[in-house]
mmCIF file of C-alpha atoms in Angstrom:
data_model
loop_
_atom_site.group_PDB
_atom_site.id
_atom_site.type_symbol
_atom_site.label_atom_id
_atom_site.label_comp_id
_atom_site.label_asym_id
_atom_site.label_seq_id
_atom_site.Cartn_x
_atom_site.Cartn_y
_atom_site.Cartn_z
ATOM 1 C CA MET A 49 9.730 17.612 13.455
ATOM 2 C CA ARG A 50 8.709 15.818 16.292
ATOM 3 C CA PRO A 51 9.877 12.285 14.988
ATOM 4 C CA GLY A 52 6.855 10.156 15.601
ATOM 5 C CA VAL A 53 7.121 6.743 18.752
ATOM 6 C CA GLY A 54 6.270 3.266 17.858
ATOM 7 C CA ILE A 55 6.616 0.445 20.296
ATOM 8 C CA SER A 56 7.750 -3.042 19.604
ATOM 9 C CA PRO A 57 6.234 -6.236 20.599
ATOM 10 C CA GLY A 58 9.111 -6.570 23.209
ATOM 11 C CA ASN A 59 7.753 -2.921 24.326
ATOM 12 C CA VAL A 60 11.195 -1.665 23.266
ATOM 13 C CA PRO A 61 10.495 1.982 22.494
ATOM 14 C CA VAL A 62 11.562 3.036 18.831
ATOM 15 C CA TYR A 63 11.561 6.009 18.339
ATOM 16 C CA TYR A 64 11.738 7.110 14.248
ATOM 17 C CA GLY A 65 11.869 10.018 12.128
ATOM 18 C CA GLY A 66 8.443 10.364 10.813
ATOM 19 C CA GLY A 67 9.552 13.280 8.788
ATOM 20 C CA HIS A 68 8.882 12.716 5.747
ATOM 21 C CA LEU A 69 5.664 10.122 6.293
ATOM 22 C CA LYS A 70 3.947 12.626 7.926
ATOM 23 C CA ALA A 71 4.669 15.284 4.769
ATOM 24 C CA VAL A 72 3.038 12.453 2.270
ATOM 25 C CA GLU A 73 0.591 12.098 5.240
ATOM 26 C CA ARG A 74 -0.422 15.638 4.421
ATOM 27 C CA ARG A 75 0.209 15.913 1.071
ATOM 28 C CA VAL A 76 -2.106 12.931 0.265
ATOM 29 C CA LYS A 77 -4.764 13.656 2.458
ATOM 30 C CA VAL A 78 -5.228 17.503 0.445
ATOM 31 C CA ALA A 79 -5.445 15.721 -2.620
ATOM 32 C CA GLU A 80 -8.214 13.218 -1.399
ATOM 33 C CA VAL A 81 -10.348 16.823 -0.291
ATOM 34 C CA VAL A 82 -9.681 18.570 -3.742
ATOM 35 C CA LEU A 83 -10.040 15.294 -5.486
ATOM 36 C CA ARG A 84 -13.300 14.942 -3.586
ATOM 37 C CA TRP A 85 -14.867 18.007 -4.103
ATOM 38 C CA VAL A 86 -13.652 18.228 -7.276
ATOM 39 C CA ILE A 87 -15.521 14.959 -8.046
ATOM 40 C CA PHE A 88 -18.792 16.691 -6.608
ATOM 41 C CA GLY A 89 -18.609 19.716 -8.464
ATOM 42 C CA LEU A 90 -18.300 17.716 -11.761
ATOM 43 C CA GLY A 91 -20.510 14.988 -11.328
ATOM 44 C CA VAL A 92 -23.547 17.294 -10.613
ATOM 45 C CA LEU A 93 -22.171 19.324 -13.983
ATOM 46 C CA GLY A 94 -21.611 16.273 -15.983
ATOM 47 C CA ALA A 95 -25.632 14.846 -14.487
ATOM 48 C CA ALA A 96 -26.896 18.038 -15.212
ATOM 49 C CA LEU A 97 -25.689 18.456 -18.279
ATOM 50 C CA VAL A 98 -27.014 14.810 -19.824
ATOM 51 C CA SER A 99 -30.050 14.986 -17.834
ATOM 52 C CA SER A 100 -31.348 18.498 -19.065
ATOM 53 C CA ASP A 101 -29.996 17.424 -22.950
ATOM 54 C CA THR A 102 -32.985 17.636 -25.244
ATOM 55 C CA GLN A 103 -33.033 18.558 -29.125
ATOM 56 C CA VAL A 104 -36.274 19.494 -30.363
ATOM 57 C CA ARG A 105 -36.820 18.541 -34.699
ATOM 58 C CA GLU A 106 -39.483 18.901 -36.948
ATOM 59 C CA ILE A 107 -38.199 16.007 -40.316
ATOM 60 C CA PHE A 108 -41.220 16.150 -42.858
ATOM 61 C CA SER A 109 -44.057 18.635 -40.491
ATOM 62 C CA LEU A 110 -42.882 15.576 -37.660
ATOM 63 C CA GLU A 111 -42.361 16.969 -34.558
ATOM 64 C CA LYS A 112 -38.715 14.509 -32.912
ATOM 65 C CA LYS A 113 -37.552 14.846 -29.603
ATOM 66 C CA ALA A 114 -34.072 13.523 -28.492
ATOM 67 C CA LYS A 115 -34.018 13.332 -24.952
ATOM 68 C CA PHE A 116 -31.093 11.301 -22.645
ATOM 69 C CA THR A 117 -33.646 8.558 -22.027
ATOM 70 C CA ASP A 118 -33.816 7.644 -25.463
ATOM 71 C CA MET A 119 -30.426 5.925 -24.978
ATOM 72 C CA LYS A 120 -30.321 3.341 -21.793
ATOM 73 C CA ALA A 121 -26.215 4.743 -21.338
ATOM 74 C CA LEU A 122 -27.299 8.188 -20.978
ATOM 75 C CA VAL A 123 -29.783 7.261 -18.086
ATOM 76 C CA PHE A 124 -27.243 4.604 -15.996
ATOM 77 C CA LEU A 125 -24.565 8.321 -16.660
ATOM 78 C CA VAL A 126 -26.918 9.950 -15.358
ATOM 79 C CA ILE A 127 -27.043 7.993 -11.748
ATOM 80 C CA ALA A 128 -23.483 7.397 -11.706
ATOM 81 C CA ASN A 129 -22.970 10.568 -11.463
ATOM 82 C CA GLY A 130 -25.616 11.371 -8.780
ATOM 83 C CA ILE A 131 -24.194 8.699 -6.960
ATOM 84 C CA ALA A 132 -20.524 9.858 -7.463
ATOM 85 C CA ALA A 133 -21.185 13.195 -5.973
ATOM 86 C CA GLY A 134 -23.945 12.485 -3.578
ATOM 87 C CA TYR A 135 -20.697 9.815 -1.853
ATOM 88 C CA SER A 136 -18.029 12.482 -2.529
ATOM 89 C CA LEU A 137 -20.007 15.775 -0.904
ATOM 90 C CA ILE A 138 -20.549 13.015 1.924
ATOM 91 C CA GLN A 139 -16.920 11.696 2.216
ATOM 92 C CA GLY A 140 -15.816 15.677 1.805
ATOM 93 C CA VAL A 141 -17.415 16.588 4.667
ATOM 94 C CA ARG A 142 -15.779 14.287 6.193
ATOM 95 C CA CYS A 143 -12.583 14.822 4.729
ATOM 96 C CA VAL A 144 -12.554 18.478 5.967
ATOM 97 C CA VAL A 145 -13.878 17.545 9.799
ATOM 98 C CA SER A 146 -10.900 15.063 10.312
ATOM 99 C CA MET A 147 -8.508 17.728 9.037
ATOM 100 C CA ILE A 148 -9.414 20.325 11.031
ATOM 101 C CA LYS A 149 -9.470 17.925 14.246
ATOM 102 C CA GLY A 150 -5.645 16.622 12.387
ATOM 103 C CA SER A 151 -7.159 13.042 13.125
ATOM 104 C CA VAL A 152 -5.373 10.096 11.311
ATOM 105 C CA LEU A 153 -7.171 7.624 9.769
ATOM 106 C CA PHE A 154 -5.640 4.558 11.361
ATOM 107 C CA ASN A 155 -9.336 2.651 12.434
ATOM 108 C CA LYS A 156 -8.836 -0.660 10.575
ATOM 109 C CA ALA A 157 -12.893 -0.916 9.923
ATOM 110 C CA LEU A 158 -13.037 2.751 8.549
ATOM 111 C CA ALA A 159 -10.434 2.593 5.877
ATOM 112 C CA TRP A 160 -12.273 -0.891 4.841
ATOM 113 C CA ALA A 161 -15.365 0.947 4.382
ATOM 114 C CA ILE A 162 -13.588 3.880 2.523
ATOM 115 C CA PHE A 163 -11.782 1.866 0.588
ATOM 116 C CA SER A 164 -14.888 -0.612 -0.758
ATOM 117 C CA CYS A 165 -16.596 1.996 -1.438
ATOM 118 C CA ASP A 166 -14.224 4.148 -3.647
ATOM 119 C CA GLN A 167 -13.175 1.328 -5.789
ATOM 120 C CA VAL A 168 -17.105 0.899 -6.033
ATOM 121 C CA MET A 169 -17.277 4.180 -7.140
ATOM 122 C CA ALA A 170 -14.017 4.189 -9.475
ATOM 123 C CA TYR A 171 -15.420 0.938 -11.344
ATOM 124 C CA THR A 172 -19.352 2.035 -11.366
ATOM 125 C CA THR A 173 -18.353 5.544 -13.026
ATOM 126 C CA LEU A 174 -15.970 4.106 -15.536
ATOM 127 C CA ALA A 175 -18.230 1.300 -16.519
ATOM 128 C CA ALA A 176 -21.207 4.179 -17.083
ATOM 129 C CA VAL A 177 -18.662 6.866 -19.224
ATOM 130 C CA ALA A 178 -17.208 3.647 -21.343
ATOM 131 C CA ALA A 179 -21.123 2.530 -21.881
ATOM 132 C CA ALA A 180 -21.827 6.102 -23.106
ATOM 133 C CA ALA A 181 -19.050 6.490 -24.491
ATOM 134 C CA GLN A 182 -20.282 3.384 -26.455
ATOM 135 C CA SER A 183 -23.331 4.717 -26.987
ATOM 136 C CA ALA A 184 -22.364 7.803 -28.380
ATOM 137 C CA VAL A 185 -19.854 6.916 -30.702
ATOM 138 C CA LEU A 186 -22.824 4.798 -32.581
ATOM 139 C CA GLY A 187 -24.569 8.081 -32.176
ATOM 140 C CA GLU A 188 -21.631 10.265 -34.253
ATOM 141 C CA PHE A 189 -20.696 7.486 -36.891
ATOM 142 C CA GLY A 190 -23.660 4.834 -36.695
ATOM 143 C CA GLN A 191 -22.281 1.160 -37.489
ATOM 144 C CA SER A 192 -23.790 0.812 -40.952
ATOM 145 C CA GLU A 193 -23.082 -2.887 -41.394
ATOM 146 C CA LEU A 194 -25.930 -3.205 -38.540
ATOM 147 C CA GLN A 195 -28.735 -0.382 -40.350
ATOM 148 C CA TRP A 196 -27.902 1.599 -37.446
ATOM 149 C CA MET A 197 -27.830 5.209 -38.498
ATOM 150 C CA LYS A 198 -25.219 8.523 -37.416
ATOM 151 C CA ILE A 199 -28.311 10.355 -35.387
ATOM 152 C CA CYS A 200 -25.492 13.522 -34.512
ATOM 153 C CA ASP A 201 -26.533 14.834 -38.133
ATOM 154 C CA LEU A 202 -29.644 15.252 -37.162
ATOM 155 C CA TYR A 203 -29.779 16.105 -33.628
ATOM 156 C CA GLY A 204 -26.092 18.305 -34.004
ATOM 157 C CA LYS A 205 -27.026 20.235 -30.289
ATOM 158 C CA PHE A 206 -27.703 17.226 -28.464
ATOM 159 C CA CYS A 207 -25.320 15.606 -28.894
ATOM 160 C CA THR A 208 -22.298 18.602 -28.271
ATOM 161 C CA GLN A 209 -23.575 18.643 -24.753
ATOM 162 C CA VAL A 210 -23.643 14.665 -24.313
ATOM 163 C CA GLY A 211 -20.075 15.157 -25.948
ATOM 164 C CA GLU A 212 -20.093 17.762 -23.371
ATOM 165 C CA GLY A 213 -21.669 15.592 -20.239
ATOM 166 C CA LEU A 214 -19.212 12.600 -21.422
ATOM 167 C CA VAL A 215 -16.108 14.829 -20.640
ATOM 168 C CA SER A 216 -16.617 16.141 -17.041
ATOM 169 C CA SER A 217 -17.815 12.365 -16.382
ATOM 170 C CA PHE A 218 -14.295 11.133 -17.415
ATOM 171 C CA VAL A 219 -12.451 13.970 -15.398
ATOM 172 C CA VAL A 220 -15.851 12.892 -12.588
ATOM 173 C CA SER A 221 -13.518 8.936 -13.099
ATOM 174 C CA LEU A 222 -10.428 9.564 -12.911
ATOM 175 C CA SER A 223 -11.120 11.402 -10.263
ATOM 176 C CA MET A 224 -12.213 8.126 -8.417
ATOM 177 C CA VAL A 225 -9.862 6.429 -10.067
ATOM 178 C CA SER A 226 -6.890 8.280 -8.352
ATOM 179 C CA LEU A 227 -8.668 8.640 -5.419
ATOM 180 C CA SER A 228 -9.168 4.552 -4.978
ATOM 181 C CA GLY A 229 -5.962 4.475 -5.258
ATOM 182 C CA LEU A 230 -5.332 6.909 -2.503
ATOM 183 C CA SER A 231 -7.621 4.995 -0.820
ATOM 184 C CA ALA A 232 -6.006 1.763 -0.872
ATOM 185 C CA PHE A 233 -2.883 3.427 0.578
ATOM 186 C CA ASN A 234 -4.222 4.981 3.790
ATOM 187 C CA LEU A 235 -5.665 1.363 4.454
ATOM 188 C CA PHE A 236 -2.714 -1.074 3.115
ATOM 189 C CA ARG A 237 0.309 1.213 4.903
ATOM 190 C CA LEU A 238 -1.886 -0.439 8.000
ATOM 191 C CA TYR A 239 -1.029 -3.641 7.577
ATOM 192 C CA GLY A 240 2.693 -2.787 7.497
ATOM 193 C CA ASN A 241 5.438 -5.676 7.330
ATOM 194 C CA ASN A 242 7.299 -3.928 10.440
ATOM 195 C CA LYS A 243 4.984 -5.216 13.213
ATOM 196 C CA GLY A 244 3.445 -1.863 15.559
ATOM 197 C CA LYS A 245 0.211 -1.272 16.947
ATOM 198 C CA CYS A 246 -1.102 -0.895 14.264
ATOM 199 C CA SER A 247 -0.644 -4.265 11.629
ATOM 200 C CA GLY A 248 -1.310 -7.449 11.785
ATOM 201 C CA SER A 249 -4.490 -7.926 12.843
ATOM 202 C CA TRP A 250 -7.037 -9.231 10.720
ATOM 203 C CA MET B 217 6.829 -20.230 13.122
ATOM 204 C CA ARG B 218 10.582 -18.647 12.423
ATOM 205 C CA PRO B 219 9.707 -14.823 14.202
ATOM 206 C CA GLY B 220 10.694 -12.404 11.211
ATOM 207 C CA VAL B 221 13.539 -9.844 12.145
ATOM 208 C CA GLY B 222 13.548 -6.538 11.583
ATOM 209 C CA ILE B 223 16.120 -3.581 11.818
ATOM 210 C CA SER B 224 14.751 -0.745 13.626
ATOM 211 C CA PRO B 225 15.913 2.679 12.258
ATOM 212 C CA GLY B 226 18.603 2.803 15.869
ATOM 213 C CA ASN B 227 19.832 -0.987 14.950
ATOM 214 C CA VAL B 228 18.205 -2.598 17.380
ATOM 215 C CA PRO B 229 17.234 -5.523 16.742
ATOM 216 C CA VAL B 230 13.294 -6.290 16.730
ATOM 217 C CA TYR B 231 11.741 -9.297 17.005
ATOM 218 C CA TYR B 232 7.953 -9.611 16.294
ATOM 219 C CA GLY B 233 5.927 -12.611 15.739
ATOM 220 C CA GLY B 234 5.004 -12.738 11.900
ATOM 221 C CA GLY B 235 3.050 -15.064 12.093
ATOM 222 C CA HIS B 236 -0.181 -14.431 11.491
ATOM 223 C CA LEU B 237 1.161 -12.324 8.840
ATOM 224 C CA LYS B 238 2.743 -14.810 6.920
ATOM 225 C CA ALA B 239 -0.575 -17.071 6.999
ATOM 226 C CA VAL B 240 -2.046 -14.181 5.326
ATOM 227 C CA GLU B 241 0.705 -13.435 2.488
ATOM 228 C CA ARG B 242 0.672 -17.056 1.847
ATOM 229 C CA ARG B 243 -2.778 -16.745 1.338
ATOM 230 C CA VAL B 244 -2.294 -13.977 -0.357
ATOM 231 C CA LYS B 245 0.175 -15.493 -2.709
ATOM 232 C CA VAL B 246 -1.875 -18.235 -4.216
ATOM 233 C CA ALA B 247 -4.357 -16.602 -4.660
ATOM 234 C CA GLU B 248 -2.185 -14.001 -7.004
ATOM 235 C CA VAL B 249 -1.542 -16.937 -9.275
ATOM 236 C CA VAL B 250 -4.963 -18.242 -9.056
ATOM 237 C CA LEU B 251 -6.189 -15.554 -10.447
ATOM 238 C CA ARG B 252 -3.725 -14.851 -13.132
ATOM 239 C CA TRP B 253 -3.885 -18.061 -14.314
ATOM 240 C CA VAL B 254 -7.698 -17.595 -14.626
ATOM 241 C CA ILE B 255 -7.636 -14.449 -16.376
ATOM 242 C CA PHE B 256 -5.341 -16.292 -18.894
ATOM 243 C CA GLY B 257 -7.441 -19.101 -19.264
ATOM 244 C CA LEU B 258 -10.807 -16.922 -19.385
ATOM 245 C CA GLY B 259 -9.356 -14.045 -21.084
ATOM 246 C CA VAL B 260 -8.122 -15.936 -23.977
ATOM 247 C CA LEU B 261 -11.400 -18.157 -24.140
ATOM 248 C CA GLY B 262 -13.315 -14.930 -24.927
ATOM 249 C CA ALA B 263 -10.607 -13.163 -26.957
ATOM 250 C CA ALA B 264 -11.212 -16.717 -29.407
ATOM 251 C CA LEU B 265 -15.400 -16.650 -29.341
ATOM 252 C CA VAL B 266 -15.627 -13.490 -29.852
ATOM 253 C CA SER B 267 -13.229 -13.097 -32.363
ATOM 254 C CA SER B 268 -14.167 -16.189 -34.017
ATOM 255 C CA ASP B 269 -17.941 -15.597 -34.608
ATOM 256 C CA THR B 270 -19.679 -14.809 -37.628
ATOM 257 C CA GLN B 271 -23.173 -16.076 -39.253
ATOM 258 C CA VAL B 272 -24.940 -16.091 -42.331
ATOM 259 C CA ARG B 273 -28.408 -15.174 -43.205
ATOM 260 C CA GLU B 274 -29.522 -15.334 -46.239
ATOM 261 C CA ILE B 275 -32.451 -12.367 -46.652
ATOM 262 C CA PHE B 276 -34.453 -12.236 -49.729
ATOM 263 C CA SER B 277 -31.644 -14.473 -51.524
ATOM 264 C CA LEU B 278 -29.334 -11.565 -50.211
ATOM 265 C CA GLU B 279 -26.133 -13.276 -48.326
ATOM 266 C CA LYS B 280 -25.467 -10.853 -45.093
ATOM 267 C CA LYS B 281 -22.725 -12.156 -42.496
ATOM 268 C CA ALA B 282 -22.330 -10.682 -39.101
ATOM 269 C CA LYS B 283 -19.140 -10.730 -37.659
ATOM 270 C CA PHE B 284 -17.791 -9.609 -34.936
ATOM 271 C CA THR B 285 -15.589 -6.466 -36.500
ATOM 272 C CA ASP B 286 -19.375 -4.842 -37.401
ATOM 273 C CA MET B 287 -19.099 -3.865 -33.571
ATOM 274 C CA LYS B 288 -16.092 -1.806 -32.902
ATOM 275 C CA ALA B 289 -16.894 -2.007 -28.623
ATOM 276 C CA LEU B 290 -16.402 -6.453 -29.478
ATOM 277 C CA VAL B 291 -12.952 -5.691 -31.197
ATOM 278 C CA PHE B 292 -12.412 -3.819 -28.551
ATOM 279 C CA LEU B 293 -13.034 -6.493 -26.142
ATOM 280 C CA VAL B 294 -11.278 -9.374 -28.172
ATOM 281 C CA ILE B 295 -7.977 -6.471 -28.118
ATOM 282 C CA ALA B 296 -8.546 -6.171 -23.899
ATOM 283 C CA ASN B 297 -9.256 -9.636 -23.897
ATOM 284 C CA GLY B 298 -5.937 -10.934 -25.655
ATOM 285 C CA ILE B 299 -3.316 -8.555 -23.626
ATOM 286 C CA ALA B 300 -5.289 -9.006 -20.002
ATOM 287 C CA ALA B 301 -4.217 -12.699 -21.262
ATOM 288 C CA GLY B 302 -0.692 -12.281 -22.218
ATOM 289 C CA TYR B 303 0.139 -9.881 -19.609
ATOM 290 C CA SER B 304 -1.189 -12.568 -17.117
ATOM 291 C CA LEU B 305 0.721 -15.738 -18.612
ATOM 292 C CA ILE B 306 3.984 -13.809 -17.478
ATOM 293 C CA GLN B 307 2.727 -12.020 -14.546
ATOM 294 C CA GLY B 308 1.415 -16.130 -13.904
ATOM 295 C CA VAL B 309 5.366 -17.306 -14.486
ATOM 296 C CA ARG B 310 6.281 -14.461 -12.632
ATOM 297 C CA CYS B 311 4.382 -15.523 -9.265
ATOM 298 C CA VAL B 312 5.470 -19.049 -9.515
ATOM 299 C CA VAL B 313 8.587 -18.668 -10.022
ATOM 300 C CA SER B 314 8.745 -16.702 -7.119
ATOM 301 C CA MET B 315 6.767 -19.332 -4.715
ATOM 302 C CA ILE B 316 9.459 -21.492 -6.104
ATOM 303 C CA LYS B 317 11.851 -19.661 -4.699
ATOM 304 C CA GLY B 318 10.014 -18.745 -2.223
ATOM 305 C CA SER B 319 10.803 -14.989 -2.172
ATOM 306 C CA VAL B 320 8.984 -12.020 -0.822
ATOM 307 C CA LEU B 321 8.381 -9.020 -2.469
ATOM 308 C CA PHE B 322 9.982 -6.375 -0.981
ATOM 309 C CA ASN B 323 11.506 -4.052 -4.162
ATOM 310 C CA LYS B 324 9.394 -1.027 -3.791
ATOM 311 C CA ALA B 325 10.184 0.336 -7.883
ATOM 312 C CA LEU B 326 8.985 -3.850 -8.746
ATOM 313 C CA ALA B 327 6.079 -3.894 -6.128
ATOM 314 C CA TRP B 328 4.980 -0.235 -8.373
ATOM 315 C CA ALA B 329 5.452 -1.135 -11.587
ATOM 316 C CA ILE B 330 2.746 -4.663 -10.975
ATOM 317 C CA PHE B 331 0.615 -2.432 -9.275
ATOM 318 C CA SER B 332 0.454 -0.544 -12.005
ATOM 319 C CA CYS B 333 -0.381 -2.238 -13.894
ATOM 320 C CA ASP B 334 -2.714 -4.534 -12.351
ATOM 321 C CA GLN B 335 -4.462 -0.874 -12.258
ATOM 322 C CA VAL B 336 -4.291 -0.152 -16.039
ATOM 323 C CA MET B 337 -5.388 -3.727 -16.982
ATOM 324 C CA ALA B 338 -8.243 -3.754 -14.767
ATOM 325 C CA TYR B 339 -9.580 -0.305 -15.589
ATOM 326 C CA THR B 340 -9.050 -1.422 -19.220
ATOM 327 C CA THR B 341 -10.698 -4.662 -19.006
ATOM 328 C CA LEU B 342 -13.798 -3.337 -17.243
ATOM 329 C CA ALA B 343 -14.319 -0.541 -19.271
ATOM 330 C CA ALA B 344 -13.884 -3.382 -22.466
ATOM 331 C CA VAL B 345 -17.064 -4.933 -21.180
ATOM 332 C CA ALA B 346 -19.015 -2.353 -20.085
ATOM 333 C CA ALA B 347 -18.659 -0.783 -23.933
ATOM 334 C CA ALA B 348 -19.816 -4.386 -25.152
ATOM 335 C CA ALA B 349 -22.149 -5.023 -22.613
ATOM 336 C CA GLN B 350 -24.076 -1.840 -24.295
ATOM 337 C CA SER B 351 -23.236 -2.807 -28.026
ATOM 338 C CA ALA B 352 -25.279 -6.708 -26.841
ATOM 339 C CA VAL B 353 -27.843 -4.551 -25.264
ATOM 340 C CA LEU B 354 -28.341 -2.500 -28.240
ATOM 341 C CA GLY B 355 -28.343 -5.653 -30.661
ATOM 342 C CA GLU B 356 -30.308 -7.552 -28.160
ATOM 343 C CA PHE B 357 -33.254 -4.946 -27.563
ATOM 344 C CA GLY B 358 -32.501 -2.510 -30.138
ATOM 345 C CA GLN B 359 -33.115 1.261 -29.415
ATOM 346 C CA SER B 360 -36.361 2.113 -31.163
ATOM 347 C CA GLU B 361 -36.371 6.136 -30.034
ATOM 348 C CA LEU B 362 -33.273 5.888 -32.778
ATOM 349 C CA GLN B 363 -34.735 3.126 -35.142
ATOM 350 C CA TRP B 364 -32.164 1.189 -34.467
ATOM 351 C CA MET B 365 -33.640 -2.056 -35.298
ATOM 352 C CA LYS B 366 -32.403 -5.032 -32.597
ATOM 353 C CA ILE B 367 -30.064 -6.985 -34.903
ATOM 354 C CA CYS B 368 -30.235 -10.733 -32.456
ATOM 355 C CA ASP B 369 -33.686 -11.704 -33.674
ATOM 356 C CA LEU B 370 -31.406 -12.635 -36.601
ATOM 357 C CA TYR B 371 -28.562 -13.516 -36.067
ATOM 358 C CA GLY B 372 -29.782 -15.754 -32.839
ATOM 359 C CA LYS B 373 -26.454 -17.817 -33.149
ATOM 360 C CA PHE B 374 -23.936 -14.756 -33.726
ATOM 361 C CA CYS B 375 -25.366 -13.495 -30.417
ATOM 362 C CA THR B 376 -25.225 -16.450 -27.811
ATOM 363 C CA GLN B 377 -21.724 -16.997 -28.838
ATOM 364 C CA VAL B 378 -21.321 -12.966 -27.910
ATOM 365 C CA GLY B 379 -23.015 -13.399 -24.584
ATOM 366 C CA GLU B 380 -20.610 -16.332 -23.984
ATOM 367 C CA GLY B 381 -17.698 -14.366 -24.565
ATOM 368 C CA LEU B 382 -19.195 -11.420 -22.738
ATOM 369 C CA VAL B 383 -19.589 -13.942 -19.523
ATOM 370 C CA SER B 384 -16.316 -15.109 -19.849
ATOM 371 C CA SER B 385 -14.493 -11.140 -20.486
ATOM 372 C CA PHE B 386 -17.147 -10.385 -17.087
ATOM 373 C CA VAL B 387 -14.973 -12.508 -15.068
ATOM 374 C CA VAL B 388 -11.551 -12.204 -16.297
ATOM 375 C CA SER B 389 -12.425 -8.282 -15.589
ATOM 376 C CA LEU B 390 -13.839 -8.962 -11.873
ATOM 377 C CA SER B 391 -10.303 -11.134 -11.495
ATOM 378 C CA MET B 392 -8.343 -8.462 -12.449
ATOM 379 C CA VAL B 393 -10.464 -5.734 -9.873
ATOM 380 C CA SER B 394 -9.391 -8.405 -6.802
ATOM 381 C CA LEU B 395 -5.331 -8.540 -8.737
ATOM 382 C CA SER B 396 -5.318 -5.187 -8.475
ATOM 383 C CA GLY B 397 -6.509 -5.113 -4.425
ATOM 384 C CA LEU B 398 -3.958 -7.894 -4.099
ATOM 385 C CA SER B 399 -1.295 -5.776 -5.638
ATOM 386 C CA ALA B 400 -2.337 -2.784 -4.255
ATOM 387 C CA PHE B 401 -2.105 -4.761 -0.427
ATOM 388 C CA ASN B 402 1.683 -5.587 -1.736
ATOM 389 C CA LEU B 403 2.920 -1.860 -2.409
ATOM 390 C CA PHE B 404 1.510 -0.571 0.341
ATOM 391 C CA ARG B 405 2.093 -1.947 3.399
ATOM 392 C CA LEU B 406 5.468 -1.406 2.858
ATOM 393 C CA TYR B 407 4.382 1.665 3.770
ATOM 394 C CA GLY B 408 3.480 0.993 6.873
ATOM 395 C CA ASN B 409 3.054 3.644 9.447
ATOM 396 C CA ASN B 410 5.368 1.882 11.596
ATOM 397 C CA LYS B 411 8.566 2.554 10.921
ATOM 398 C CA GLY B 412 11.608 -0.189 9.751
ATOM 399 C CA LYS B 413 13.708 -1.347 6.804
ATOM 400 C CA CYS B 414 10.609 -0.703 4.476
ATOM 401 C CA SER B 415 9.153 2.074 5.217
ATOM 402 C CA GLY B 416 9.211 5.904 4.517
ATOM 403 C CA SER B 417 11.715 5.909 1.706
ATOM 404 C CA TRP B 418 9.837 7.999 -0.836
#
């Protein structure tokens, strides 16, 4: 493998054997592309599962309908999944293009933008999953101390589908968490302590 | 300011003017110490506010008591705050010691450990706040579609104190999020692309 070349501030050319680091870079890139497309797919799936979920039950000749808008946390989950999917589609395309071009991310402004967006998405999707999971637990088990009845005995099919959507969303948020770690790596290594073309220009 | 000295793999001493980067390092260190102690203080406060919260009401000569264990999300919040406070106490002491010693974090294993723990704590505290906030919203507004009554009309004082605990916990989770950004910076800059003593030993 061709060694990378760095120029020290004293203009002494310093050769370094960057083979190992390049292999790491390649792995990081592949992982990023895979995760972005996983998030896109599962984000769409999660949003579709939850938002299409309804069940009608007849109780004492009274028709009652459960839908995802009955729980605000599920609405938040659908929105978060939708945004995550849309964002990952855009980023996924960017990743594929940069892989085809073979370009490496050295632009600090872009690295900061990607890092920030990934962080926001990771925390948003995780918060949405946590809130929806809390609602789901209340639906499944109720909270007798507060006279909140369990509803999943009544709307079994509805609850199962919400559960499937939650699992999908949970994988989305885990993938976003991993991605935000990768984009942190991509950003902060530009601030390496070993002064060169990339570091120290805060 | 004394310039830092790096040794290139070819054993050519390379001087670099690390003044700017050192200033950044100092600021990062100070921010880390402040955030760790803020988390410790507010974590203890949040856990204390929520766990000590009770209210007794008499309804038709029937005594009813609201306590934080009635909502599992609040129990999770108290535990998460407690762990965050304990963890931050240990880390806060480590930070102060390393500041007094004037040592810089170059140990990759330690940087990885701190980064991983900070990430886990950030996501855990945020998930706890999201779940508790969802419960709080249900308590405040109820969910009429599911016959879940609002309880804050009845237990006003209880709900106010939970709200205060939630605000405190939210600041804890925001601080943990910032900290996990700082520890990502501390870790990944060791993998700077500009080969030197610190990078490329994956």
